[in-house]
XYZ file of C-alpha atoms in Angstrom:
756
model
C -27.530 -21.733 -48.696
C -29.176 -20.548 -45.132
C -28.163 -23.932 -43.525
C -24.761 -23.537 -44.838
C -24.264 -20.089 -43.298
C -25.492 -21.349 -39.808
C -23.340 -24.735 -39.936
C -20.434 -22.691 -41.096
C -20.656 -19.900 -37.915
C -21.533 -23.022 -35.402
C -18.299 -24.865 -36.966
C -16.530 -21.517 -36.352
C -17.831 -21.091 -32.808
C -16.949 -24.978 -31.647
C -13.421 -24.632 -32.900
C -12.974 -21.402 -31.508
C -13.945 -22.424 -27.924
C -12.231 -25.656 -28.099
C -9.019 -23.714 -29.096
C -9.165 -21.198 -26.369
C -6.120 -21.150 -24.052
C -6.679 -23.054 -20.898
C -7.419 -21.380 -17.997
C -4.387 -21.017 -14.958
C -5.621 -20.557 -11.759
C -3.202 -20.134 -8.574
C -4.138 -21.596 -4.896
C -2.271 -20.367 -1.732
C -2.764 -22.070 1.283
C -2.669 -20.681 4.756
C 0.078 -20.548 7.537
C 0.156 -17.302 9.360
C 3.787 -15.775 8.735
C 4.762 -19.061 6.599
C 2.414 -17.824 3.843
C 5.106 -15.089 3.264
C 6.849 -17.923 1.042
C 3.756 -17.558 -1.414
C 5.296 -14.207 -2.561
C 8.809 -15.750 -3.661
C 6.641 -18.356 -6.101
C 4.666 -15.483 -7.658
C 8.292 -13.658 -8.526
C 8.916 -16.877 -10.254
C 5.579 -17.305 -12.108
C 5.952 -13.472 -13.052
C 9.535 -14.114 -14.573
C 8.265 -16.842 -16.475
C 5.455 -15.058 -17.993
C 2.730 -17.448 -16.716
C -0.566 -15.869 -16.876
C -2.747 -16.070 -13.773
C -6.229 -16.353 -14.824
C -7.999 -16.552 -10.761
C -6.164 -16.588 -7.599
C -7.848 -18.575 -4.442
C -6.443 -18.714 -1.126
C -6.913 -19.044 2.658
C -6.047 -16.875 5.501
C -2.046 -15.566 4.714
C -3.227 -17.188 1.201
C -6.077 -14.888 0.894
C -4.231 -11.948 2.020
C -1.468 -12.632 -0.196
C -3.906 -13.610 -3.408
C -6.449 -10.855 -2.559
C -3.609 -7.747 -2.768
C -2.382 -9.534 -6.480
C -5.638 -9.641 -7.725
C -6.224 -5.928 -6.857
C -2.805 -4.838 -8.854
C -0.167 -5.503 -6.744
C 3.249 -7.281 -8.106
C 5.214 -9.866 -6.845
C 7.792 -7.151 -6.183
C 5.197 -4.550 -4.248
C 4.137 -7.638 -2.130
C 7.791 -8.288 -1.114
C 8.254 -4.945 -0.163
C 4.892 -4.376 1.570
C 5.433 -7.425 3.561
C 9.103 -6.586 4.929
C 8.131 -2.946 5.527
C 5.385 -3.777 8.541
C 6.026 -3.972 11.983
C 4.254 -7.485 12.164
C 3.868 -7.577 15.977
C 2.367 -3.942 15.776
C -0.139 -5.404 12.622
C -0.965 -8.637 14.649
C -2.498 -6.723 18.019
C -4.885 -4.265 18.731
C -2.003 -1.732 20.093
C -1.925 1.620 19.626
C 1.619 3.574 19.217
C 2.395 5.202 22.703
C 2.256 8.605 20.335
C -1.185 8.263 20.109
C -2.319 6.787 23.556
C -4.277 8.921 25.748
C -2.424 10.102 28.698
C -4.545 8.415 31.639
C -4.611 5.344 28.981
C -0.513 4.849 29.458
C -0.824 3.776 33.091
C -2.506 0.973 31.677
C 0.060 0.015 29.151
C 3.046 0.769 31.792
C 1.872 -1.309 34.683
C -0.427 -3.946 33.753
C 0.405 -7.629 32.640
C -3.248 -8.568 32.237
C -6.315 -6.278 31.503
C -9.907 -8.129 31.068
C -12.463 -5.909 29.744
C -16.214 -6.795 30.994
C -19.937 -5.154 31.004
C -21.926 -3.337 29.067
C -21.233 -1.641 25.841
C -23.295 1.473 24.462
C -24.058 0.669 21.120
C -24.912 -2.679 19.308
C -22.016 -5.239 18.567
C -21.910 -5.891 14.767
C -23.764 -9.206 14.029
C -24.198 -9.903 17.725
C -27.777 -8.886 17.604
C -31.348 -9.970 19.103
C -34.531 -9.626 17.684
C -34.545 -5.902 18.613
C -31.214 -5.214 17.049
C -29.376 -4.225 19.666
C -26.275 -5.912 21.399
C -26.985 -8.777 23.987
C -25.840 -7.945 27.518
C -27.180 -10.366 29.699
C -25.566 -12.878 32.000
C -22.332 -13.349 34.170
C -19.188 -10.999 33.619
C -17.708 -14.398 32.604
C -20.310 -13.934 29.514
C -18.691 -10.302 28.524
C -15.095 -11.522 28.549
C -13.856 -11.318 24.650
C -13.540 -14.390 22.946
C -10.065 -13.864 21.343
C -7.012 -12.320 22.416
C -7.062 -9.734 19.193
C -10.100 -8.118 17.651
C -8.294 -7.294 14.409
C -7.941 -3.580 14.609
C -4.627 -3.082 13.133
C -4.773 -5.549 10.443
C -8.296 -4.598 9.112
C -7.157 -0.960 8.929
C -3.793 -2.457 6.949
C -6.428 -4.260 4.286
C -8.230 -0.855 4.212
C -5.409 1.272 3.697
C -3.990 -0.966 0.741
C -7.052 -1.412 -1.127
C -8.799 2.377 -1.943
C -10.801 2.202 -4.828
C -12.056 -2.047 -3.815
C -13.990 -1.036 -0.927
C -17.232 -1.478 -2.310
C -19.527 -4.184 -2.390
C -17.717 -6.021 -5.165
C -18.090 -9.256 -7.521
C -14.270 -10.619 -6.902
C -14.543 -12.340 -10.740
C -14.249 -8.478 -12.013
C -11.303 -7.732 -10.096
C -7.883 -7.447 -12.104
C -7.420 -11.074 -11.502
C -10.557 -12.819 -10.480
C -10.504 -14.134 -6.804
C -12.084 -16.319 -4.030
C -10.958 -16.974 -0.536
C -12.431 -19.174 2.214
C -13.700 -18.914 5.499
C -15.940 -21.108 7.965
C -19.313 -20.212 9.493
C -19.614 -21.594 12.882
C -23.107 -21.219 12.776
C -24.149 -22.977 9.903
C -20.954 -25.214 10.173
C -20.011 -25.087 6.609
C -17.364 -23.426 4.096
C -18.153 -20.238 3.144
C -16.361 -19.385 -0.290
C -16.195 -15.266 -0.714
C -16.749 -14.339 -4.779
C -18.039 -10.935 -3.956
C -19.007 -8.766 -1.291
C -16.916 -6.405 1.054
C -13.126 -7.254 -0.107
C -11.652 -6.165 3.292
C -14.298 -8.307 5.068
C -13.602 -11.498 3.163
C -10.193 -11.307 3.729
C -10.581 -10.352 7.434
C -12.894 -13.333 7.716
C -10.375 -16.180 5.844
C -7.697 -15.341 8.429
C -9.706 -15.195 11.349
C -7.506 -17.710 13.850
C -10.020 -19.026 16.585
C -8.915 -17.662 19.907
C -6.238 -15.549 18.487
C -8.332 -13.072 16.031
C -12.129 -12.285 16.882
C -14.593 -13.888 14.586
C -16.312 -11.808 11.816
C -20.019 -11.642 12.167
C -21.632 -11.250 9.076
C -25.787 -10.990 8.635
C -26.391 -14.485 10.114
C -22.962 -15.872 10.224
C -20.170 -15.891 12.556
C -16.794 -16.505 10.106
C -13.351 -18.073 11.361
C -10.441 -18.919 9.394
C -11.013 -21.215 6.245
C -8.248 -23.442 7.371
C -10.745 -25.004 9.768
C -11.913 -26.810 6.839
C -10.484 -26.142 3.573
C -6.852 -24.695 3.923
C -5.487 -25.422 0.318
C -8.742 -24.664 -1.738
C -8.025 -26.653 -5.128
C -11.498 -27.478 -5.378
C -12.697 -24.041 -5.535
C -10.217 -22.955 -8.212
C -11.794 -25.730 -10.385
C -15.323 -24.832 -9.937
C -14.424 -21.218 -11.021
C -13.118 -22.753 -14.144
C -9.414 -23.241 -13.699
C -7.961 -25.850 -16.300
C -4.638 -25.794 -14.605
C -3.899 -25.291 -10.971
C -0.656 -24.741 -9.595
C -0.678 -24.612 -5.811
C 1.350 -23.411 -3.451
C 1.290 -26.057 0.076
C 3.428 -25.031 2.576
C 5.709 -27.476 4.217
C 6.319 -31.214 3.646
C 3.591 -33.151 2.246
C 4.271 -35.836 4.729
C 4.049 -34.248 7.963
C 6.864 -34.479 10.498
C 6.778 -33.856 14.052
C 5.048 -30.541 14.678
C 6.916 -27.299 16.242
C 4.723 -25.427 18.417
C 6.371 -22.999 20.100
C 3.616 -20.267 20.670
C -0.218 -19.659 20.246
C -0.384 -19.274 16.516
C 1.736 -22.479 16.254
C -1.041 -24.152 19.087
C -4.377 -23.076 16.953
C -2.514 -23.875 13.421
C -1.956 -27.790 14.324
C -5.886 -27.512 16.077
C -7.362 -26.469 12.767
C -5.069 -29.449 11.068
C -6.981 -31.815 12.737
C -10.087 -30.739 10.853
C -8.799 -29.796 7.403
C -6.603 -33.059 6.986
C -9.307 -34.717 5.231
C -9.880 -32.398 2.483
C -6.441 -31.895 1.870
C -5.414 -35.012 0.368
C -7.903 -34.769 -2.269
C -6.956 -31.246 -3.389
C -3.137 -32.124 -3.510
C -3.990 -34.981 -5.383
C -5.890 -32.508 -7.958
C -2.930 -30.286 -7.898
C -1.104 -30.292 -11.515
C 2.114 -28.227 -10.653
C 2.690 -28.511 -6.774
C 5.352 -26.504 -5.301
C 5.995 -26.940 -1.580
C 8.331 -24.225 -0.046
C 10.384 -25.156 2.999
C 9.067 -23.417 6.199
C 11.184 -25.929 8.633
C 11.792 -24.273 12.328
C 9.143 -21.336 11.390
C 6.128 -20.922 13.291
C 2.513 -19.297 12.305
C 3.805 -16.277 14.417
C 7.174 -16.180 12.547
C 6.598 -12.559 11.887
C 10.351 -11.050 12.329
C 12.114 -9.223 9.583
C 14.698 -12.258 9.227
C 12.278 -15.025 9.225
C 10.010 -13.304 6.659
C 12.891 -12.203 4.216
C 14.024 -16.191 4.709
C 10.672 -17.238 4.016
C 9.991 -15.107 0.754
C 13.452 -16.474 -0.673
C 12.374 -20.293 0.313
C 9.444 -19.569 -1.731
C 11.494 -18.490 -5.028
C 13.791 -21.127 -4.339
C 11.083 -24.125 -4.408
C 9.466 -22.553 -7.621
C 12.880 -22.292 -9.210
C 13.468 -26.088 -8.590
C 9.878 -26.782 -10.202
C 11.258 -24.727 -13.558
C 11.101 -28.173 -15.730
C 7.318 -28.140 -14.905
C 6.802 -24.241 -15.154
C 8.178 -24.393 -18.449
C 5.985 -27.577 -19.354
C 3.037 -25.234 -18.774
C 3.966 -22.285 -20.448
C 4.701 -24.795 -23.562
C 1.190 -25.838 -23.302
C -0.261 -22.663 -22.895
C 1.918 -21.276 -26.059
C 0.642 -23.911 -28.154
C -3.194 -23.370 -27.546
C -2.360 -20.000 -28.200
C -1.103 -20.557 -31.070
C -4.225 -22.561 -32.104
C -6.536 -20.162 -31.085
C -8.767 -19.344 -34.102
C -9.591 -15.417 -34.376
C -7.858 -12.408 -32.950
C -6.507 -12.846 -29.655
C -7.813 -10.706 -26.973
C -5.865 -8.298 -24.949
C -6.559 -8.171 -21.455
C -8.697 -5.491 -19.729
C -6.881 -2.609 -18.396
C -8.053 -2.088 -14.727
C -7.629 0.686 -12.178
C -4.940 -0.145 -9.628
C -5.515 0.329 -5.895
C -4.761 3.272 -4.300
C -2.312 3.103 -1.529
C -2.821 5.222 1.199
C 0.372 4.554 2.902
C 1.835 6.791 0.169
C -1.101 8.707 -1.411
C -3.262 11.292 -0.739
C -7.155 11.127 -1.419
C -10.068 13.681 -1.356
C -13.399 13.137 0.846
C -16.890 12.774 -0.394
C -19.478 12.545 2.267
C -18.472 11.315 5.565
C -20.199 9.197 8.188
C -19.705 7.766 11.650
C -21.593 4.860 11.868
C -22.766 2.453 14.943
C -23.135 5.191 17.379
C -25.860 6.798 18.739
C -26.713 10.115 16.686
C -25.463 12.037 19.779
C -22.173 10.775 19.809
C -21.721 10.633 16.218
C -22.597 14.099 15.933
C -20.297 15.077 18.925
C -17.472 13.200 17.461
C -17.700 14.529 14.197
C -17.592 17.969 15.296
C -14.222 17.573 16.896
C -12.933 15.447 13.657
C -10.551 16.734 10.665
C -12.256 14.331 8.888
C -14.375 16.539 6.743
C -15.761 16.371 2.997
C -13.881 18.650 0.616
C -10.652 17.792 2.406
C -7.326 16.112 0.808
C -6.217 13.667 3.753
C -2.985 11.697 3.613
C -3.110 8.108 5.031
C -1.333 9.444 8.080
C -3.764 11.794 8.839
C -6.757 9.707 8.727
C -4.856 6.587 10.558
C -4.142 8.888 13.449
C -7.736 9.956 13.858
C -8.994 6.376 13.722
C -6.434 5.840 16.077
C -7.474 8.761 18.314
C -11.311 7.206 18.439
C -10.033 3.896 18.951
C -7.679 4.991 22.035
C -10.822 6.231 23.931
C -11.281 2.769 24.730
C -14.817 3.246 24.367
C -15.226 0.880 21.275
C -14.088 -2.558 20.656
C -12.956 -1.705 17.161
C -12.606 1.708 14.905
C -12.528 0.473 11.368
C -13.041 2.471 7.887
C -13.717 2.214 4.498
C -13.113 4.823 1.345
C -15.867 3.761 -0.856
C -15.995 4.658 -4.499
C -14.014 3.956 -7.565
C -12.678 7.291 -7.996
C -12.144 10.546 -6.096
C -14.005 12.199 -3.846
C -14.011 8.634 -1.762
C -16.849 8.826 0.702
C -15.647 7.883 4.399
C -17.353 5.700 6.144
C -15.934 5.156 10.084
C -17.531 2.001 11.609
C -17.724 1.651 15.508
C -17.951 -1.708 17.329
C -19.061 -1.132 20.889
C -16.291 -1.907 23.610
C -16.792 -3.153 27.591
C -16.517 0.035 29.358
C -15.090 -1.730 32.476
C -12.044 -3.541 33.296
C -10.316 -5.871 35.694
C -6.407 -5.507 35.553
C -3.367 -7.069 37.533
C 0.339 -6.045 37.236
C 3.019 -7.868 39.040
C 6.736 -7.312 40.357
C 9.342 -9.073 42.137
C 12.370 -7.290 43.570
C 15.337 -7.363 45.846
C 13.641 -4.287 47.964
C 10.220 -5.009 48.254
C 10.638 -8.631 47.734
C 7.045 -9.136 45.913
C 3.820 -6.493 44.704
C 1.173 -7.056 43.054
C -1.050 -4.239 41.356
C -4.519 -4.699 41.080
C -7.214 -2.084 39.415
C -10.737 -2.392 38.534
C -12.738 0.292 36.695
C -16.342 0.786 36.305
C -17.445 3.056 33.260
C -14.057 4.144 32.782
C -13.835 4.257 29.089
C -16.892 5.464 28.486
C -17.098 8.892 26.191
C -18.049 10.838 29.372
C -20.202 10.575 32.232
C -19.483 9.308 35.463
C -16.106 6.851 35.886
C -15.180 4.832 38.884
C -11.695 3.445 39.657
C -10.025 1.609 42.364
C -6.456 0.179 42.622
C -4.436 -1.312 45.206
C -0.659 -1.982 45.651
C -0.436 -5.204 47.649
C 3.066 -5.351 49.090
C 4.954 -4.700 52.533
C 4.633 -0.663 51.780
C 0.570 -1.130 50.365
C -1.505 1.593 48.857
C -4.926 1.632 47.660
C -6.727 4.554 46.064
C -10.510 5.159 45.054
C -11.294 7.666 42.546
C -14.712 8.827 41.209
C -14.726 11.106 38.148
C -17.141 12.890 36.126
C -15.500 13.583 32.564
C -17.562 16.691 30.592
C -18.295 16.454 26.829
C -15.868 19.833 26.877
C -12.815 17.281 27.559
C -12.565 18.408 31.359
C -12.979 15.931 34.093
C -13.951 16.425 37.807
C -12.440 13.906 40.174
C -12.649 12.890 43.852
C -10.122 11.008 45.185
C -9.202 8.823 48.669
C -6.102 7.382 49.277
C -4.429 5.066 51.894
C -0.758 4.428 52.123
C 1.288 2.157 54.800
C 5.000 3.066 54.574
C 7.527 1.261 56.650
C 11.084 2.309 55.896
C 14.589 2.853 57.132
C 15.667 6.629 56.848
C 19.530 7.284 56.542
C 21.636 10.211 57.431
C 25.216 10.492 58.124
C 25.710 6.878 57.771
C 23.346 6.306 60.430
C 19.827 4.537 60.035
C 16.612 5.195 61.817
C 13.188 3.151 61.353
C 10.281 4.892 60.105
C 6.567 4.092 60.124
C 3.499 5.865 59.165
C -0.148 5.747 57.720
C -1.394 8.438 55.189
C -4.846 9.027 54.268
C -5.448 11.783 51.752
C -8.415 13.317 49.999
C -8.026 15.115 46.604
C -10.804 17.293 44.823
C -9.748 18.437 41.504
C -10.181 19.146 37.703
C -8.210 17.432 35.251
C -7.899 17.141 31.465
C -9.508 14.282 29.948
C -8.745 12.327 26.381
C -5.814 14.447 26.295
C -2.843 12.718 24.000
C 0.501 13.850 25.645
C -0.204 16.149 28.137
C -2.325 16.205 31.585
C -3.102 19.047 33.794
C -4.486 18.927 37.521
C -5.773 21.453 39.571
C -7.348 21.421 42.979
C -6.910 20.644 46.605
C -5.799 18.155 48.930
C -6.032 16.964 52.739
C -3.274 14.812 54.304
C -3.658 12.864 57.781
C -0.772 11.181 58.936
C -1.540 8.749 61.607
C 0.638 6.578 63.958
C 3.703 8.264 62.704
C 7.044 6.759 64.550
C 10.956 7.440 63.829
C 12.832 5.301 66.218
C 15.816 7.861 66.493
C 15.589 11.864 65.600
C 18.710 12.487 66.855
C 20.037 10.930 63.424
C 18.271 13.066 61.355
C 18.736 16.624 59.819
C 18.286 19.238 61.858
C 16.182 21.430 59.378
C 12.813 19.725 59.825
C 10.341 19.941 62.799
C 9.865 16.727 64.335
C 6.478 17.729 66.598
C 4.699 14.331 65.148
C 1.608 16.149 66.432
C 1.555 18.021 63.169
C -0.399 15.511 61.042
C -2.638 17.618 59.414
C -2.223 19.133 56.129
C -4.185 20.966 53.443
C -2.782 22.454 50.261
C -3.542 23.597 46.976
C -1.882 21.774 44.314
C -0.853 22.016 40.607
C 0.700 19.685 38.636
C 1.579 19.469 34.868
C 2.677 16.806 32.978
C 4.085 15.785 29.541
C 5.252 12.604 28.182
C 6.268 12.377 24.309
C 8.492 8.985 24.498
C 7.997 6.532 22.442
C 7.942 3.720 25.371
C 8.474 3.880 29.090
C 11.120 1.344 30.136
C 13.312 1.103 27.271
C 12.422 4.520 25.444
C 14.592 5.294 22.144
C 13.506 9.368 21.629
C 11.153 11.568 22.972
C 11.060 13.422 26.619
C 8.615 13.379 29.698
C 7.932 16.059 32.438
C 6.409 16.196 35.643
C 5.964 19.260 37.610
C 4.110 19.859 41.038
C 3.763 22.908 43.120
C 1.664 22.452 46.402
C 1.224 25.396 48.911
C 0.111 24.160 52.408
C -1.991 26.238 54.742
C -0.332 25.316 57.648
C -1.790 27.748 60.175
C -5.066 26.431 59.572
C -4.066 23.295 61.959
C -0.715 24.794 64.022
C -1.945 28.140 66.147
C 1.148 30.462 65.135
C 2.442 28.248 62.175
C 3.706 29.455 59.055
C 2.426 28.496 55.581
C 4.885 26.555 53.480
C 5.261 25.014 49.903
C 7.006 22.399 47.913
C 7.826 22.542 44.170
C 9.031 19.371 42.252
C 10.170 18.632 38.849
C 11.463 15.303 37.154
C 12.652 15.675 33.447
C 13.894 12.848 31.274
C 15.155 13.148 27.598
C 16.231 10.519 25.301
C 19.182 11.164 22.879
C 19.575 8.352 20.203
C 22.699 7.404 19.267
C 22.125 5.085 16.115
C 19.762 2.126 16.107
C 20.680 0.551 18.990
C 22.327 3.133 21.873
C 20.664 5.573 23.832
C 21.661 8.086 26.185
C 18.983 9.111 28.796
C 19.223 12.478 30.571
C 17.320 12.498 33.861
C 16.937 15.692 36.405
C 15.170 15.773 39.520
C 14.631 18.708 41.923
C 12.582 18.725 44.981
C 12.825 22.376 46.973
C 10.656 23.171 50.126
C 10.142 26.729 51.098
C 9.425 28.014 54.159
C 10.320 27.686 58.072
C 9.896 24.391 60.264
C 8.724 22.840 57.424
C 7.641 18.860 59.059
C 9.095 16.010 58.408
C 6.761 14.482 57.080
C 7.199 16.620 54.020
C 11.157 16.302 54.083
C 12.968 15.509 51.008
C 13.822 11.739 50.602
C 16.007 10.048 47.938
C 17.292 6.546 47.233
C 16.169 3.323 45.899
C 15.475 2.093 42.345
C 11.955 3.681 42.302
C 10.256 7.183 42.642
C 7.579 7.335 45.047
C 7.971 3.440 46.618
C 7.753 4.336 49.869
C 6.567 7.617 50.174
C 5.362 10.137 47.669
C 8.077 12.572 47.143
C 10.464 10.598 47.188
C 13.500 10.632 44.565
C 15.198 7.748 43.243
C 18.715 7.245 43.375
C 21.078 4.544 41.615
C 23.988 4.464 44.102
C 22.123 3.311 47.506
C 19.148 1.144 48.168
C 17.571 2.554 51.144
C 16.029 5.849 51.793
C 17.989 8.971 53.233
C 16.554 12.165 54.455
C 18.085 15.308 52.807
C 17.696 18.871 53.336
C 15.361 21.815 52.167
C 16.596 21.523 48.491
C 17.573 18.488 46.997
C 18.948 18.105 43.262
C 20.009 15.083 41.062
C 21.124 14.360 37.617
C 21.481 11.002 36.014
C 22.890 9.700 32.899
C 21.950 6.209 31.247
C 23.995 5.013 28.278
C 22.102 1.968 27.460
C 23.097 -0.337 24.715
C 20.482 -2.982 22.989
C 21.761 -6.494 21.710
C 19.604 -8.711 19.768
C 16.051 -7.285 20.087
C 15.418 -7.449 23.749
C 18.340 -7.662 25.836
C 19.980 -4.459 26.936
C 23.428 -3.763 28.768
C 23.369 0.123 30.665
C 26.062 2.090 32.291
C 24.714 4.819 34.910
C 26.087 7.703 36.468
C 24.127 10.293 39.082
C 25.522 13.493 40.884
C 23.310 15.081 43.684
C 23.241 18.399 45.932
C 21.290 18.584 49.013
C 21.435 22.074 51.007
C 19.554 24.232 53.158
C 19.595 27.572 50.776
C 21.791 28.807 48.069
C 24.607 29.919 50.480
C 25.396 26.625 51.685
C 25.027 24.741 48.086
C 28.345 22.966 48.372
C 28.696 22.782 52.235
C 27.625 19.377 52.575
C 29.455 18.263 49.791
C 28.464 16.197 46.563
C 27.032 12.992 46.219
C 27.580 10.902 43.338
C 26.867 7.118 42.213
C 27.110 4.861 39.669
C 25.652 1.235 38.292
C 26.255 -1.060 35.858
C 23.515 -3.441 34.995
C 21.656 -5.681 32.353
C 17.826 -5.554 31.676
C 15.653 -7.807 28.937
C 12.290 -7.018 27.905
C 10.033 -9.719 28.797
C 6.374 -10.357 28.320
C 5.920 -9.633 32.040
C 7.901 -6.712 32.085
C 11.600 -6.047 32.320
C 13.654 -8.558 33.712
C 16.624 -6.254 35.359
C 20.001 -6.419 37.757
C 22.589 -4.289 38.363
C 25.398 -3.536 40.654
C 25.887 -0.018 42.259
C 27.898 2.274 44.408
C 27.753 5.753 45.766
C 30.496 7.896 47.768
C 27.345 8.497 50.310
C 27.389 5.279 51.642
C 30.619 4.017 50.472
C 29.522 0.454 49.781
C 28.683 -1.784 46.886
C 24.987 -2.793 46.531
C 22.945 -5.202 44.314
C 19.301 -4.598 42.994
C 17.353 -7.246 40.810
C 13.561 -6.940 39.465
C 11.056 -8.504 37.796
C 8.068 -6.795 36.243
C 6.611 -3.254 35.766
C 7.653 -0.612 37.694
C 4.672 0.971 39.713
């Protein structure tokens, strides 16, 4: 009897095992933006109630597959992909509102910036035997090995996966998951079945040359597509009986479209992965191949992503007969199952920080010296017990990253339930940098802006910067600063400027040449997000001042060129809340300065005088494509016998092109000298066509007078301009025609590059 029961139990178990439903594995390949097509395929599988027992992906396939594995359905993935600003996500940029004021000059002026030098903290994975970051070698050895560190895309994954950020067994997720990367050190494929979920996905899509590799233990990890872009073999090893695979593009490869760096790197990876690809395609039970013709690796614009998702859905529907066959097979096997049907386990769904709030547990700052960690934590709003939104957390991460002191600032929220322990992880960055900007225009022909900064991105301490504009009207500036921990900064700056320009008055022209030396000692704000306050003293010395004909110029100034030294105390207040400088769609900016000149120190019997100036801009949006930009300028000189070197100058497209106090005016190109009070109002109406093309109509009105009694004595000045601009990657390309009643002539201006 005992043997009978033993035999019956063994027979039952054998029949049960043989009758279990086959396991379905879904495999998603890499392809950058083209991977959006995976979402369309998943939609159709859901509609047909195809169970997904495991999901495996590489690169973009790892992103889509990973989020699907932790509970996002296809409709949610569709919404997520379409809602992202992928140009921002695929970069290390910070939105301008989160950028510190003194950092914006780099965004607004420089085409190229190359960091170099030592960092203060150990670099993740780049350690020697002592655990400290390697810093030996030449400047070239300190240049980053990729265009993008992955700051923004890493934090996107983190934002969407709260509750799955501890060290995990990926087989215990709602859907078992695996993704593929490649270790450059071991020169082998690495399959992630567990560990840090965010790190695993980030490793799988680390496109060489574009995204920095992920350093993990003794490995340096890059995009899994280098060896296995379509990992069917991984799904088989996980126990998949049926493999449904999504391979992007045609099976017979046509002439590749290489339009950007993403396409170039993708084609380079294909050279290595083709050998494994053929075997994995042959081992696929149901192969779905969405059309990606005409799309590249970086086709992350809204229209392309929508089309790619739809193409994935279309390709899956074309395989409806095969999908029905899979359904029938699964249903028959389920009916033959002996014993009760096992219900799927209930799994928690990931918390979405883009719409939910969480309570913080322990907060830690990792990767810093203890001193710096304590200093930053004291100033952080992220405290244990606080309930925060995703926006609050990411604004603080952006603020810390924007100090420039770190290569990356990422975060993890650990734990399965609230309160979540917050880990902020810092990777040391290069504190020094080289920068270059270029501009071509019809006034100066060509100009190059060069910058070098030593220790300029340090959290505090000594900093040194030097910059020079190489052009017909050149200038150079050297500045030493000491940033205190109190977020104040002490500065000493020396500047040199050569000015050669035409000064016009009353329709007549005089040639003017001079050189300026300046020394400033002042205190300023440090690490302020939208404003800057300067307070100090300035000494200016004008040399070789020459005006060919002073009889042509206004009589309100003193033309004694021996008066060439000026000492003043000054205060300057600036704020900038615009979303961008060149083509803003909202916000305001203000720049106000007051100088009191101690004229009596260098001029016996002379009287002191002062200068006050304001520049204010406000953007008024009219829908998504049109905006009005109102600009108000005023410069007022108070006192008698003001030297001509401090006179009011207006004209040309750029403020301060020839001389610091020069106001721009759209109606004439040359600089004109005006009386002691100069006021101007400008209205620009700008319309955006397509993504980066703009048409604009501008009008300007100005008054120049000696005092309030003579406001309209010399009449009004007005001008108009009609033009076109294109927002290119090296700065605005602009061309316009202009006219004014002051010159009564039509002019033309062309420029390419940032305005500096």
